[in-house]
PDB file of C-alpha atoms in Angstrom:
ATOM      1  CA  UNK Y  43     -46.463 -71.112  30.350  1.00 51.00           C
ATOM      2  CA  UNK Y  44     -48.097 -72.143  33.654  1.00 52.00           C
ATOM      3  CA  UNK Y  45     -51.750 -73.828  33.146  1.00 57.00           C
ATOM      4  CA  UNK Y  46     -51.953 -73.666  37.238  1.00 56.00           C
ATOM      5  CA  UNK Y  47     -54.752 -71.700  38.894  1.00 56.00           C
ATOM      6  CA  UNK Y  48     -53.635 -68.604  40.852  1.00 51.00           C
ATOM      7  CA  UNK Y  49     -53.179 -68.639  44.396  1.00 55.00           C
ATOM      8  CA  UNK Y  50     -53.549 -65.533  45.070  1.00 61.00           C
ATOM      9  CA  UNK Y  51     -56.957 -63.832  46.825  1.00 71.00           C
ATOM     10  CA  UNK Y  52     -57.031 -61.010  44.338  1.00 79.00           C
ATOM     11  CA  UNK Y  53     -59.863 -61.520  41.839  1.00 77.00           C
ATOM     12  CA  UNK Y  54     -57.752 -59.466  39.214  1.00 78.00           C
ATOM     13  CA  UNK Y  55     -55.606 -62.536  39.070  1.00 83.00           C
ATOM     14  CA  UNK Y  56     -58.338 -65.280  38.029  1.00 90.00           C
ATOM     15  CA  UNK Y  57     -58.765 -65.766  34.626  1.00 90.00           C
ATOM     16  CA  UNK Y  58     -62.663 -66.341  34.417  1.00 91.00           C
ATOM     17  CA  UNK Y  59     -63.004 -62.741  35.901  1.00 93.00           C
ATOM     18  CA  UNK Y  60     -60.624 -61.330  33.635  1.00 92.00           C
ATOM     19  CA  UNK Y  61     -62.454 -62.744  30.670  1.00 93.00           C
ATOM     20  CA  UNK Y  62     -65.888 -61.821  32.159  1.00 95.00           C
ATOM     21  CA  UNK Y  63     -64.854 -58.269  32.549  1.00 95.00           C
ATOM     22  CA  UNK Y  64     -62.988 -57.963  29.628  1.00 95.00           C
ATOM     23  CA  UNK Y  65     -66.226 -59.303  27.647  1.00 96.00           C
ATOM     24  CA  UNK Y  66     -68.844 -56.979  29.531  1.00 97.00           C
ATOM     25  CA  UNK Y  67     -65.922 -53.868  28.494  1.00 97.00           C
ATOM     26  CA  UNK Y  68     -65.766 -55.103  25.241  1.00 97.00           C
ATOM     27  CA  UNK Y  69     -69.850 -55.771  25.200  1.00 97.00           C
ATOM     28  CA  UNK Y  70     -70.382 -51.946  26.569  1.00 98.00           C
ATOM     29  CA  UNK Y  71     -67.871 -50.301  24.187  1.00 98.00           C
ATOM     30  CA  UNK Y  72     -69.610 -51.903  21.220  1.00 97.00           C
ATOM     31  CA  UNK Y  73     -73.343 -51.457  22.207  1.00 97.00           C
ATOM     32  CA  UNK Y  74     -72.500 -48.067  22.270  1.00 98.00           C
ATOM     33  CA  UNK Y  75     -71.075 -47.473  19.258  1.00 98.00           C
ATOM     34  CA  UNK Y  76     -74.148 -49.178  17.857  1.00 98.00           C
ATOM     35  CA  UNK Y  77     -76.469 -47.474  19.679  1.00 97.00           C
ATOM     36  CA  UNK Y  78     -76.730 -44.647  16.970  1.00 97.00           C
ATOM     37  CA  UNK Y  79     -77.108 -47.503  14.246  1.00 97.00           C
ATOM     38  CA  UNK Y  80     -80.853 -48.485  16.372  1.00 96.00           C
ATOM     39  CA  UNK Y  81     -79.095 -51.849  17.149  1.00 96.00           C
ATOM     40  CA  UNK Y  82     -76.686 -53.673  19.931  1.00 96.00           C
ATOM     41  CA  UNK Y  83     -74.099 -56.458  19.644  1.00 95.00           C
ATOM     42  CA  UNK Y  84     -76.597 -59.249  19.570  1.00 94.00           C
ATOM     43  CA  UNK Y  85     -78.206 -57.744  16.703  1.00 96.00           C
ATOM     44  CA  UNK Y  86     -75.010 -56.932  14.793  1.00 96.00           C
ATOM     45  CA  UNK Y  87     -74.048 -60.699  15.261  1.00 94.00           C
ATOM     46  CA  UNK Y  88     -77.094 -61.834  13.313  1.00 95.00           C
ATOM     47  CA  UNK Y  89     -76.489 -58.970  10.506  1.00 96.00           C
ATOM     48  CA  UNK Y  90     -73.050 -60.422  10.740  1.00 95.00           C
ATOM     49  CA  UNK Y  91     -74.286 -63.718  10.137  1.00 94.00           C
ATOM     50  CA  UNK Y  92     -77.034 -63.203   7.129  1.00 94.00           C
ATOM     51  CA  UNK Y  93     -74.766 -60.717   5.690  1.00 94.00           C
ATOM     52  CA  UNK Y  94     -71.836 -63.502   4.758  1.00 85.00           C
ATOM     53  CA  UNK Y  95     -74.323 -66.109   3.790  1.00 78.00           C
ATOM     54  CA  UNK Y  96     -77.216 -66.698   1.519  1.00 78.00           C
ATOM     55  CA  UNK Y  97     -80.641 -66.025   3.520  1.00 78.00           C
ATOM     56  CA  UNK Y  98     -80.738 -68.380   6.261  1.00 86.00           C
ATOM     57  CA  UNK Y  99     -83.563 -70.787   8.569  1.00 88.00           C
ATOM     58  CA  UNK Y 100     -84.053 -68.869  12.332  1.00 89.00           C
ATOM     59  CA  UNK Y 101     -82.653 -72.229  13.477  1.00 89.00           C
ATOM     60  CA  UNK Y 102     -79.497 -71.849  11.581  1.00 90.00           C
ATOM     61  CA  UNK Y 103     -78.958 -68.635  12.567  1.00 92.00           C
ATOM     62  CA  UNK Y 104     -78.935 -68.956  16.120  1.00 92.00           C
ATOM     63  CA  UNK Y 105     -76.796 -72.139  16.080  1.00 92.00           C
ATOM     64  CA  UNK Y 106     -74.506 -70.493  14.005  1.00 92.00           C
ATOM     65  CA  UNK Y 107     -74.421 -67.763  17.123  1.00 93.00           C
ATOM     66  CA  UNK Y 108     -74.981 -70.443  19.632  1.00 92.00           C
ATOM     67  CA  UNK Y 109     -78.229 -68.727  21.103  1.00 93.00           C
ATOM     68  CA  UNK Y 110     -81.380 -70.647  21.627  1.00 93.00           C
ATOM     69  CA  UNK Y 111     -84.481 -70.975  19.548  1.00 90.00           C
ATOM     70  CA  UNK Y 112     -86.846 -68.386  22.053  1.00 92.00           C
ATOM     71  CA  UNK Y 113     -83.953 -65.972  21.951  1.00 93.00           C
ATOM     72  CA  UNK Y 114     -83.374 -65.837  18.778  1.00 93.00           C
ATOM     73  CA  UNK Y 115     -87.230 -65.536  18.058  1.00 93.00           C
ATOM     74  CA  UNK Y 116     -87.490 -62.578  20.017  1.00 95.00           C
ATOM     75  CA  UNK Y 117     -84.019 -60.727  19.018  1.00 95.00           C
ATOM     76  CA  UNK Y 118     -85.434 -61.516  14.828  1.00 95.00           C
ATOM     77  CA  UNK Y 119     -88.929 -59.915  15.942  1.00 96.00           C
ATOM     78  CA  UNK Y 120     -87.092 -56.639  16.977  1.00 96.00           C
ATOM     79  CA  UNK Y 121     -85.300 -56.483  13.735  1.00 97.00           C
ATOM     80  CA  UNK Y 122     -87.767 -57.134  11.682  1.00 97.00           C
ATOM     81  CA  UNK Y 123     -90.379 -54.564  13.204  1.00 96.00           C
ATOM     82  CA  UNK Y 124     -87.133 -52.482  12.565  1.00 96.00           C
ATOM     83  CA  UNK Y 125     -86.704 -52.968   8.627  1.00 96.00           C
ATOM     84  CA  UNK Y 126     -83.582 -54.544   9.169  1.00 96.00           C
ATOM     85  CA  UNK Y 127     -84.530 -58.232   8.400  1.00 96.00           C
ATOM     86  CA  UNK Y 128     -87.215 -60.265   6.194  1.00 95.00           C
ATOM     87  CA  UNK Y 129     -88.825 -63.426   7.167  1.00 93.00           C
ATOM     88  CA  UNK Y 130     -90.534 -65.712   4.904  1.00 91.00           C
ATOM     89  CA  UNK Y 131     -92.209 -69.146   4.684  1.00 90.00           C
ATOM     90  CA  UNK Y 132     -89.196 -71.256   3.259  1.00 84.00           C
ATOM     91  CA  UNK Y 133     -90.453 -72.807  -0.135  1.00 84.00           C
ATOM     92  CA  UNK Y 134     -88.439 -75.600   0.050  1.00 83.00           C
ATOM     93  CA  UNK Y 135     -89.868 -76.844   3.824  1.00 83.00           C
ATOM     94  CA  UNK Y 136     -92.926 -74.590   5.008  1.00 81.00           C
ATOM     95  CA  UNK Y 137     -92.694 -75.010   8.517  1.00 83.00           C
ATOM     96  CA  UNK Y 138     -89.280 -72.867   8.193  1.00 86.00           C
ATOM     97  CA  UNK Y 139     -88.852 -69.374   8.301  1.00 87.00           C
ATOM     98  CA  UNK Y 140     -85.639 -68.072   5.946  1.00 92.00           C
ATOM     99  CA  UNK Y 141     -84.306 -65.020   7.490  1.00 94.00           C
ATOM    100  CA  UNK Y 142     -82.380 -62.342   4.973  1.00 93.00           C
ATOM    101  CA  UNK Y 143     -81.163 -58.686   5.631  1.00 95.00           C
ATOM    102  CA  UNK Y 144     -83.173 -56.292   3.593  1.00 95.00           C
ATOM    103  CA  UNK Y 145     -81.227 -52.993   1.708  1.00 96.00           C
ATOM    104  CA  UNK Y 146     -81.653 -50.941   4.901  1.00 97.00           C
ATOM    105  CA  UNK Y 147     -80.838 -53.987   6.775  1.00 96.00           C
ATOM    106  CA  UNK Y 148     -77.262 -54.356   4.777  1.00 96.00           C
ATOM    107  CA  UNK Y 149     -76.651 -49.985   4.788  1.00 97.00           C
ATOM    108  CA  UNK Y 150     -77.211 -50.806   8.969  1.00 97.00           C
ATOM    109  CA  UNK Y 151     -74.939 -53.643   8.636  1.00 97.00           C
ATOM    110  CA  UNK Y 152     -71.831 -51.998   6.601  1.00 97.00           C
ATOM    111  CA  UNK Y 153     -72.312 -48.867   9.030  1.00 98.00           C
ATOM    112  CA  UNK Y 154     -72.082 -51.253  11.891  1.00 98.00           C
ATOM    113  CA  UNK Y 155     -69.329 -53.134  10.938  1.00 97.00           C
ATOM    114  CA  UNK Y 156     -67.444 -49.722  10.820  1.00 98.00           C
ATOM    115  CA  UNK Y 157     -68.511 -48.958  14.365  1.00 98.00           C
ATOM    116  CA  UNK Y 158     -67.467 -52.200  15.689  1.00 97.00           C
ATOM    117  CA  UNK Y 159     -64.311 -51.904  14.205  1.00 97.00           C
ATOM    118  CA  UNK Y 160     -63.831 -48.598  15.933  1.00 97.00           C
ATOM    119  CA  UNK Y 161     -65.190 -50.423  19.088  1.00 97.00           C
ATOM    120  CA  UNK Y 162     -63.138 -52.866  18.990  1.00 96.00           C
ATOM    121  CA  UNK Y 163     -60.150 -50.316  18.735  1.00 96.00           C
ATOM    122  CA  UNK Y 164     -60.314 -48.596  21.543  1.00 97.00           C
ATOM    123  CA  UNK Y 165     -61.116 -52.072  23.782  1.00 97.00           C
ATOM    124  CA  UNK Y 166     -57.556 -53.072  21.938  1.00 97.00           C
ATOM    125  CA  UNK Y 167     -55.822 -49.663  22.459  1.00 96.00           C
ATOM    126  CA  UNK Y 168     -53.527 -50.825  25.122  1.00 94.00           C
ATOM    127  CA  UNK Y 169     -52.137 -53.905  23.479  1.00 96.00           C
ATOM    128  CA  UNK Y 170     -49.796 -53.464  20.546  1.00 96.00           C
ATOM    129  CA  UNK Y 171     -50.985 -54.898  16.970  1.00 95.00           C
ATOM    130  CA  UNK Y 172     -48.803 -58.672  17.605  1.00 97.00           C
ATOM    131  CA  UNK Y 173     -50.180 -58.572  20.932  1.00 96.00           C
ATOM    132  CA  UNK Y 174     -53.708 -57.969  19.485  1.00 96.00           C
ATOM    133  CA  UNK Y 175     -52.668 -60.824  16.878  1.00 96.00           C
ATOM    134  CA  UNK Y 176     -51.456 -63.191  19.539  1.00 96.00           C
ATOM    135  CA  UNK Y 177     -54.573 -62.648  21.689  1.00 95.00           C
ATOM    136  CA  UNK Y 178     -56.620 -63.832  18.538  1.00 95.00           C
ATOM    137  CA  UNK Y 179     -54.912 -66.503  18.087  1.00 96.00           C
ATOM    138  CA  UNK Y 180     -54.865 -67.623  21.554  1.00 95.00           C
ATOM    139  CA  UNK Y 181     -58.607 -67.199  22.406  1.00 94.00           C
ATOM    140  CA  UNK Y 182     -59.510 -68.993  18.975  1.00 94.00           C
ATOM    141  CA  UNK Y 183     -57.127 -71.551  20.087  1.00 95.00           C
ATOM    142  CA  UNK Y 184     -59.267 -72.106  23.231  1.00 92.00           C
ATOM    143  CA  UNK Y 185     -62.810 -71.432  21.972  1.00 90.00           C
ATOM    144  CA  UNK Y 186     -61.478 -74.454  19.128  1.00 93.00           C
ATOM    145  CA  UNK Y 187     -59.836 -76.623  20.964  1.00 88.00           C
TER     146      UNK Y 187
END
């Protein structure tokens, strides 16, 4: 396997476009299947994240998602004027905020996580299920490594 850069003029050859406009197909494909759930991707990765943990600081959550403090402010105020989230002086250290889904926020979340899946099908569709597999395990390999 070659690790040297293409040559070639054609910006369909160059990996950093390829994964840029793979991510913005994958990124449409799954806001819209969301869309009907009143949330987007960047929403569904914080349900993602509070819903396989116990409730969680604001400053956990975005590290966990690797999205700065302001961001992450702003994406928790739009869930939580939405009923999807709770926030809450953490009893333990007051100047924290614990964030936690609520019950509509976890009936959004498993309805989500069926949409994504779907999503994520049809963004897949053209790959076979080891090729799927491999491409997993190569991209973790590189986001890891």
């Amino acid at each position: 396997m070659s690790t040297a850069p293409s040559t070639g003029s054609d910006p369909h050859e160059v990996l950093g476009y390829l994964l840029k406009h793979a991510t913005l197909k994958l990124t449409a494909l799954t806001d819209a299947a969301l869309e009907p759930l009143g949330i987007d991707s960047k929403d569904f990765g914080v349900l993602r994240v509070l819903a396989h943990r116990e409730p969680a600081s604001q400053l956990q959550v975005a590290q966990t998602l690797g999205v700065d403090r302001t961001t992450m402010v702003a994406v928790l105020d739009v869930l939580e004027r939405k009923g999807v989230i709770t926030r809450r002086p953490d009893p333990a250290d007051r100047r924290r905020n614990v964030v936690a889904l609520t019950e509509q926020g976890l009936r959004v979340y498993d309805a989500a996580q069926v949409a994504h899946r779907e999503a994520e099908d049809v963004f897949l569709a053209g790959i076979t299920p080891a090729g799927t597999t491999q491409l997993r395990r190569t991209l973790r390999s590189i986001v890891e490594g």
